[in-house]
Amino acid sequence: VALYWYIDRSGNDAEEPVNTVAQQILDKDLEKNYPPTPYAVAELYCGIVENIYSEKTTENQLEELVQMELSLYDEELAAQNPYSSYLATVKADLEEAKEKKIAFTGYILDNFSNVKKWKKDGREYASIQLQFLLRSEDGSGGSYRELMLRKDAEGNYKILGWELLNE
C-alpha cells in the first residue's frame, strides 16, 4: 500500500502544469531592478503579454502579470487603467480570444538599432516597433505596434502608449 501511494503521488506531481516562464517574470523585482533601456522595457512587456495569453497561466499568475504590466505604464496611462477595471478588460479579451479560437504564439521585437529616442519639453521619449504573433482558424497573422515610452522622474522608461501600425 505504501509503495502504491508513493508511486501514485509521484506521478501526480509530474502531471501538475507549471508555467516557469511566467513565474520567472513574476519573480523580477522591478523596484530594485527596473529594466534599464527602452528595449528591455519592451522585451519585459512582450513577455508579460505572452504569458497573460498563455493557457498555462494560473488565475493568480494572471492577476500578478496584469499588476506587473501596469507597473511598466507611465503614470498617465496607469491612471486611465485602474487595476480592477483593467483586469476585467484583460479577462474579457481572453474570453473573446478563446471563443474566436485565436492563440497568441509569440512576438517579434525590433532590434536595438531601431529604438528611436528624442526630447520634447524637457522630457526624454523613445519608441520601438514590435509584432504580436497570432494564430486562428483562418491562419496566422500579427498585430504590429509602435510602443511609445517616456522617462519618468526616477530615470526609468515607462510605457506611454502604443499605436497600431499597418502590416
Coordinates of N, CA and C in Angstrom, one line a residue:
V1 N 0.8 -1.2 0.0 CA 0.0 0.0 0.0 C 0.9 1.3 0.0
A2 N 1.9 1.3 0.8 CA 2.8 2.4 0.9 C 3.5 2.7 -0.5
L3 N 3.9 1.6 -1.1 CA 4.6 1.7 -2.4 C 3.6 2.2 -3.5
Y4 N 2.4 1.7 -3.4 CA 1.4 2.2 -4.4 C 1.1 3.7 -4.1
W5 N 1.0 4.1 -2.9 CA 0.8 5.5 -2.5 C 1.9 6.4 -3.0
Y6 N 3.2 5.9 -2.9 CA 4.4 6.7 -3.3 C 4.4 6.8 -4.8
I7 N 4.1 5.8 -5.5 CA 4.1 5.8 -7.0 C 3.0 6.7 -7.5
D8 N 1.8 6.5 -6.9 CA 0.7 7.3 -7.4 C 0.9 8.8 -7.1
R9 N 1.5 9.1 -5.9 CA 1.7 10.5 -5.6 C 2.8 11.1 -6.4
S10 N 3.9 10.4 -6.7 CA 5.0 10.9 -7.5 C 4.5 11.2 -9.0
G11 N 3.6 10.3 -9.4 CA 3.1 10.5 -10.8 C 2.2 11.8 -10.9
N12 N 1.5 12.1 -9.8 CA 0.6 13.3 -9.9 C 1.5 14.6 -9.9
D13 N 2.6 14.6 -9.1 CA 3.4 15.7 -9.1 C 4.0 16.1 -10.5
A14 N 4.3 15.0 -11.3 CA 4.9 15.3 -12.6 C 3.8 15.8 -13.5
E15 N 2.5 15.6 -13.3 CA 1.5 16.0 -14.2 C 1.0 17.4 -13.9
E16 N 1.3 18.0 -12.8 CA 0.9 19.3 -12.5 C 1.5 20.3 -13.4
P17 N 0.7 21.2 -14.1 CA 1.2 22.1 -15.0 C 2.0 23.3 -14.3
V18 N 3.1 23.6 -14.7 CA 3.9 24.6 -14.1 C 4.4 25.6 -15.2
N19 N 4.1 26.8 -15.0 CA 4.5 27.8 -16.0 C 5.7 28.6 -15.5
T20 N 6.8 28.0 -15.7 CA 8.1 28.5 -15.1 C 8.4 29.9 -15.8
V21 N 8.1 30.1 -17.0 CA 8.4 31.4 -17.7 C 7.6 32.5 -17.0
A22 N 6.3 32.3 -16.8 CA 5.5 33.3 -16.1 C 6.1 33.6 -14.7
Q23 N 6.4 32.5 -14.0 CA 7.0 32.7 -12.7 C 8.3 33.4 -12.7
Q24 N 9.1 33.1 -13.7 CA 10.4 33.8 -13.8 C 10.2 35.3 -14.0
I25 N 9.2 35.7 -14.8 CA 8.9 37.1 -15.0 C 8.3 37.7 -13.7
L26 N 7.4 37.0 -13.0 CA 6.9 37.5 -11.8 C 7.9 37.6 -10.7
D27 N 9.0 36.8 -10.7 CA 10.0 36.9 -9.7 C 10.9 38.1 -9.8
K28 N 10.8 38.8 -10.9 CA 11.6 40.1 -11.1 C 11.1 41.1 -10.1
D29 N 12.0 41.8 -9.5 CA 11.7 42.9 -8.5 C 12.0 44.2 -9.3
L30 N 10.9 44.8 -9.8 CA 11.0 45.9 -10.6 C 11.4 47.2 -9.8
E31 N 11.2 47.2 -8.5 CA 11.6 48.3 -7.6 C 13.1 48.3 -7.5
K32 N 13.7 47.2 -7.4 CA 15.2 47.2 -7.3 C 15.9 47.0 -8.6
N33 N 15.2 46.4 -9.6 CA 15.9 46.1 -10.8 C 15.0 46.4 -12.0
Y34 N 14.7 47.7 -12.2 CA 13.8 48.1 -13.3 C 14.6 48.0 -14.6
P35 N 14.0 47.5 -15.7 CA 14.7 47.4 -17.0 C 15.4 48.8 -17.3
P36 N 16.7 48.7 -17.7 CA 17.4 50.0 -17.8 C 17.3 50.7 -19.2
T37 N 16.7 50.0 -20.2 CA 16.6 50.6 -21.5 C 15.2 50.5 -22.1
P38 N 14.9 51.3 -23.1 CA 13.6 51.1 -23.7 C 13.4 49.7 -24.3
Y39 N 14.4 49.2 -24.9 CA 14.4 47.8 -25.4 C 14.0 46.8 -24.3
A40 N 14.7 46.9 -23.2 CA 14.5 46.0 -22.1 C 13.1 46.1 -21.5
V41 N 12.5 47.3 -21.5 CA 11.2 47.5 -21.0 C 10.2 46.9 -22.0
A42 N 10.4 47.1 -23.3 CA 9.6 46.5 -24.3 C 9.7 45.0 -24.3
E43 N 10.9 44.4 -24.1 CA 11.0 43.0 -24.0 C 10.3 42.4 -22.8
L44 N 10.3 43.0 -21.7 CA 9.6 42.6 -20.5 C 8.1 42.7 -20.8
Y45 N 7.7 43.8 -21.3 CA 6.2 44.0 -21.7 C 5.7 42.9 -22.6
C46 N 6.5 42.5 -23.6 CA 6.1 41.5 -24.5 C 6.0 40.1 -23.8
G47 N 7.0 39.9 -22.9 CA 7.0 38.6 -22.1 C 5.8 38.5 -21.2
I48 N 5.4 39.7 -20.6 CA 4.2 39.7 -19.8 C 2.9 39.4 -20.6
V49 N 2.8 40.1 -21.8 CA 1.6 39.9 -22.6 C 1.6 38.4 -23.1
E50 N 2.7 37.9 -23.5 CA 2.8 36.5 -23.9 C 2.2 35.6 -22.9
N51 N 2.6 35.8 -21.6 CA 2.2 34.9 -20.5 C 0.8 35.2 -20.1
I52 N 0.3 36.4 -20.2 CA -1.1 36.7 -20.0 C -2.0 35.8 -20.9
Y53 N -1.6 35.7 -22.1 CA -2.4 34.9 -23.1 C -2.0 33.5 -23.2
S54 N -1.2 33.0 -22.3 CA -0.8 31.6 -22.3 C -1.9 30.8 -21.5
E55 N -2.2 29.6 -22.1 CA -3.2 28.8 -21.4 C -2.6 28.1 -20.1
K56 N -1.3 28.2 -20.0 CA -0.7 27.6 -18.8 C -0.7 28.5 -17.6
T57 N -1.0 29.8 -17.8 CA -1.0 30.8 -16.7 C -2.2 30.5 -15.8
T58 N -1.9 30.5 -14.5 CA -3.0 30.3 -13.5 C -3.7 31.7 -13.2
E59 N -4.8 31.6 -12.6 CA -5.6 32.8 -12.2 C -4.7 33.8 -11.4
N60 N -4.0 33.2 -10.4 CA -3.1 34.1 -9.5 C -2.0 34.7 -10.4
Q61 N -1.4 33.9 -11.2 CA -0.4 34.5 -12.1 C -0.9 35.6 -13.0
L62 N -2.1 35.4 -13.5 CA -2.7 36.3 -14.4 C -2.9 37.7 -13.7
E63 N -3.4 37.6 -12.5 CA -3.6 38.8 -11.7 C -2.3 39.5 -11.4
E64 N -1.2 38.8 -11.1 CA 0.1 39.3 -10.8 C 0.7 39.9 -12.1
L65 N 0.5 39.2 -13.2 CA 1.1 39.7 -14.5 C 0.4 41.0 -14.9
V66 N -0.9 41.1 -14.7 CA -1.6 42.4 -15.0 C -1.1 43.5 -14.1
Q67 N -0.9 43.2 -12.9 CA -0.3 44.2 -12.0 C 1.1 44.6 -12.4
M68 N 1.9 43.7 -12.8 CA 3.2 44.0 -13.3 C 3.2 44.8 -14.6
E69 N 2.3 44.4 -15.5 CA 2.2 45.2 -16.7 C 1.8 46.7 -16.4
L70 N 0.9 46.9 -15.5 CA 0.5 48.3 -15.1 C 1.7 49.0 -14.5
S71 N 2.6 48.3 -13.8 CA 3.8 48.9 -13.2 C 4.8 49.4 -14.3
L72 N 4.7 48.9 -15.5 CA 5.5 49.4 -16.6 C 4.9 50.6 -17.3
Y73 N 3.7 51.0 -17.0 CA 3.0 52.1 -17.6 C 3.4 53.4 -17.0
D74 N 3.4 54.4 -17.8 CA 3.6 55.8 -17.4 C 2.4 56.2 -16.5
E75 N 2.7 57.1 -15.6 CA 1.6 57.4 -14.6 C 0.3 57.9 -15.3
E76 N 0.4 58.5 -16.4 CA -0.8 59.0 -17.1 C -1.6 57.8 -17.7
L77 N -0.9 56.8 -18.3 CA -1.5 55.6 -18.8 C -2.1 54.8 -17.7
A78 N -1.3 54.6 -16.6 CA -1.8 53.8 -15.4 C -3.0 54.5 -14.8
A79 N -3.1 55.8 -14.7 CA -4.3 56.4 -14.2 C -5.5 56.2 -15.0
Q80 N -5.4 56.0 -16.3 CA -6.5 55.7 -17.2 C -6.9 54.2 -17.1
N81 N -6.1 53.4 -16.5 CA -6.3 51.9 -16.4 C -6.2 51.4 -15.0
P82 N -7.2 51.7 -14.1 CA -7.1 51.2 -12.7 C -7.1 49.7 -12.8
Y83 N -6.4 49.1 -11.8 CA -6.2 47.6 -11.8 C -7.5 46.8 -12.0
S84 N -8.5 47.1 -11.2 CA -9.7 46.2 -11.3 C -10.4 46.3 -12.6
S85 N -10.5 47.5 -13.2 CA -11.1 47.5 -14.5 C -10.2 47.0 -15.6
Y86 N -8.9 47.2 -15.5 CA -8.0 46.7 -16.5 C -8.0 45.1 -16.4
L87 N -8.0 44.6 -15.2 CA -8.0 43.1 -15.1 C -9.3 42.6 -15.7
A88 N -10.4 43.2 -15.5 CA -11.7 42.8 -16.1 C -11.6 42.9 -17.7
T89 N -11.0 43.9 -18.2 CA -10.8 44.1 -19.6 C -10.0 42.9 -20.2
V90 N -8.9 42.6 -19.5 CA -8.0 41.5 -19.9 C -8.7 40.2 -19.9
K91 N -9.5 39.9 -18.9 CA -10.2 38.7 -18.8 C -11.3 38.6 -19.9
A92 N -11.9 39.7 -20.2 CA -12.9 39.8 -21.3 C -12.2 39.5 -22.7
D93 N -11.0 40.1 -22.9 CA -10.2 39.8 -24.1 C -9.8 38.4 -24.2
L94 N -9.4 37.8 -23.1 CA -9.0 36.4 -23.1 C -10.2 35.5 -23.4
E95 N -11.4 35.8 -22.9 CA -12.6 35.0 -23.2 C -13.0 35.2 -24.7
E96 N -12.9 36.4 -25.2 CA -13.2 36.6 -26.6 C -12.2 35.9 -27.5
A97 N -10.9 35.9 -27.2 CA -9.9 35.2 -28.0 C -10.2 33.7 -27.9
K98 N -10.6 33.2 -26.8 CA -11.0 31.7 -26.7 C -12.2 31.4 -27.5
E99 N -13.2 32.2 -27.5 CA -14.4 32.0 -28.3 C -14.0 32.0 -29.8
K100 N -13.2 33.0 -30.2 CA -12.8 33.1 -31.6 C -11.7 32.1 -32.0
K101 N -11.2 31.4 -31.1 CA -10.1 30.4 -31.3 C -8.8 31.1 -31.8
I102 N -8.5 32.2 -31.2 CA -7.3 33.0 -31.5 C -6.3 32.7 -30.4
A103 N -5.1 32.3 -30.9 CA -4.0 32.0 -29.9 C -2.8 32.9 -30.1
F104 N -2.3 33.4 -29.0 CA -1.0 34.2 -29.1 C 0.1 33.2 -29.2
T105 N 0.9 33.4 -30.2 CA 2.0 32.4 -30.5 C 3.4 33.0 -30.2
G106 N 3.5 34.2 -30.0 CA 4.8 34.8 -29.7 C 4.9 36.3 -30.1
Y107 N 6.1 36.8 -30.1 CA 6.3 38.2 -30.5 C 7.6 38.4 -31.2
I108 N 7.7 39.4 -32.0 CA 8.9 39.8 -32.6 C 9.2 41.3 -32.1
L109 N 10.3 41.5 -31.6 CA 10.7 42.8 -31.1 C 11.9 43.3 -31.9
D110 N 11.7 44.5 -32.4 CA 12.7 45.1 -33.3 C 14.0 45.2 -32.5
N111 N 15.1 45.1 -33.2 CA 16.4 45.1 -32.6 C 16.8 46.4 -32.0
F112 N 17.9 46.4 -31.2 CA 18.4 47.6 -30.5 C 18.5 48.8 -31.4
S113 N 19.0 48.6 -32.6 CA 19.3 49.8 -33.5 C 18.1 50.5 -33.9
N114 N 16.9 50.0 -33.8 CA 15.7 50.6 -34.3 C 15.0 51.3 -33.1
V115 N 15.6 51.5 -32.0 CA 15.0 52.3 -30.9 C 15.2 53.7 -31.2
K116 N 14.1 54.5 -31.3 CA 14.2 55.9 -31.6 C 14.1 56.7 -30.3
K117 N 15.0 57.6 -30.1 CA 14.9 58.5 -28.9 C 14.9 59.9 -29.3
W118 N 14.2 60.7 -28.5 CA 14.1 62.2 -28.7 C 13.7 62.9 -27.4
K119 N 13.9 64.2 -27.4 CA 13.5 65.0 -26.3 C 12.4 66.0 -26.7
K120 N 11.5 66.2 -25.8 CA 10.4 67.2 -26.1 C 10.0 67.8 -24.7
D121 N 10.0 69.1 -24.7 CA 9.5 69.8 -23.5 C 10.3 69.4 -22.2
G122 N 11.6 69.1 -22.4 CA 12.5 68.7 -21.3 C 12.3 67.2 -20.9
R123 N 11.5 66.5 -21.6 CA 11.3 65.0 -21.2 C 12.0 64.2 -22.3
E124 N 12.4 63.0 -21.9 CA 13.0 62.0 -22.8 C 12.0 61.0 -23.2
Y125 N 11.9 60.7 -24.5 CA 11.0 59.7 -25.1 C 11.8 58.7 -25.9
A126 N 11.1 57.6 -26.2 CA 11.6 56.5 -27.0 C 10.5 55.8 -27.7
S127 N 10.8 55.2 -28.8 CA 9.8 54.3 -29.4 C 10.5 53.1 -30.0
I128 N 9.7 52.0 -30.1 CA 10.3 50.8 -30.7 C 9.1 50.0 -31.3
Q129 N 9.3 49.3 -32.4 CA 8.3 48.6 -33.1 C 8.3 47.1 -32.6
L130 N 7.2 46.5 -32.6 CA 7.0 45.1 -32.2 C 5.9 44.5 -32.9
Q131 N 5.8 43.2 -32.9 CA 4.7 42.5 -33.6 C 4.3 41.3 -32.6
F132 N 3.0 41.3 -32.3 CA 2.5 40.1 -31.6 C 2.0 39.1 -32.7
L133 N 2.4 37.9 -32.5 CA 2.1 36.8 -33.5 C 0.8 36.1 -33.0
L134 N -0.1 35.9 -33.9 CA -1.4 35.3 -33.6 C -1.7 34.2 -34.6
R135 N -2.5 33.2 -34.1 CA -2.9 32.1 -34.9 C -4.4 31.9 -34.7
S136 N -5.2 31.7 -35.8 CA -6.6 31.4 -35.7 C -6.9 30.4 -36.7
E137 N -8.2 30.0 -36.7 CA -8.7 29.1 -37.7 C -8.4 29.5 -39.2
D138 N -8.4 30.9 -39.3 CA -8.2 31.4 -40.7 C -6.7 31.5 -41.1
G139 N -5.8 31.1 -40.1 CA -4.4 31.2 -40.4 C -3.6 32.0 -39.4
S140 N -2.4 32.4 -39.8 CA -1.5 33.1 -38.9 C -1.5 34.5 -39.3
G141 N -1.2 35.4 -38.3 CA -1.0 36.8 -38.6 C -0.4 37.5 -37.5
G142 N -0.5 38.8 -37.5 CA 0.2 39.6 -36.5 C -0.5 40.9 -36.2
S143 N -0.2 41.5 -35.1 CA -0.6 42.8 -34.7 C 0.7 43.6 -34.6
Y144 N 0.8 44.6 -35.4 CA 2.0 45.4 -35.4 C 1.8 46.7 -34.6
R145 N 2.8 47.0 -33.8 CA 2.6 48.2 -32.9 C 3.9 49.0 -32.8
E146 N 3.7 50.2 -32.5 CA 4.9 51.0 -32.1 C 4.6 51.4 -30.7
L147 N 5.5 51.0 -29.8 CA 5.4 51.3 -28.4 C 6.1 52.6 -28.1
M148 N 5.4 53.5 -27.4 CA 5.9 54.8 -27.1 C 6.3 54.8 -25.6
L149 N 7.5 55.2 -25.2 CA 7.9 55.3 -23.8 C 8.4 56.7 -23.4
R150 N 8.3 57.0 -22.2 CA 8.7 58.3 -21.6 C 9.5 58.0 -20.3
K151 N 10.6 58.7 -20.2 CA 11.4 58.6 -19.0 C 10.7 59.3 -17.8
D152 N 10.6 58.7 -16.7 CA 10.0 59.3 -15.5 C 11.0 60.0 -14.7
A153 N 10.6 60.6 -13.6 CA 11.5 61.4 -12.7 C 12.6 60.5 -12.1
E154 N 12.4 59.2 -12.0 CA 13.4 58.3 -11.5 C 14.4 57.8 -12.6
G155 N 14.2 58.3 -13.8 CA 15.1 57.8 -14.9 C 14.7 56.5 -15.5
N156 N 13.5 56.0 -15.3 CA 13.0 54.8 -15.9 C 12.1 55.1 -17.0
Y157 N 12.3 54.3 -18.1 CA 11.4 54.4 -19.3 C 10.1 53.7 -18.9
K158 N 9.0 54.4 -19.1 CA 7.7 53.8 -18.8 C 6.8 53.9 -20.1
I159 N 5.9 52.9 -20.3 CA 5.1 52.9 -21.5 C 4.0 54.0 -21.4
L160 N 4.1 54.8 -22.4 CA 3.1 55.9 -22.5 C 1.9 55.5 -23.3
G161 N 2.1 54.6 -24.2 CA 1.0 54.1 -25.1 C 1.6 53.4 -26.3
W162 N 0.7 53.0 -27.2 CA 1.2 52.4 -28.4 C 0.2 52.8 -29.6
E163 N 0.8 52.6 -30.7 CA 0.0 52.9 -31.9 C 0.0 51.6 -32.8
L164 N -1.2 51.3 -33.3 CA -1.3 50.1 -34.2 C -0.8 50.6 -35.5
L165 N 0.0 49.7 -36.2 CA 0.6 50.0 -37.4 C 0.1 49.1 -38.5
N166 N 0.2 49.5 -39.7 CA -0.2 48.6 -40.9 C 0.9 47.6 -41.0
E167 N 0.5 46.5 -41.6 CA 1.5 45.4 -41.9 C 2.6 45.9 -42.8

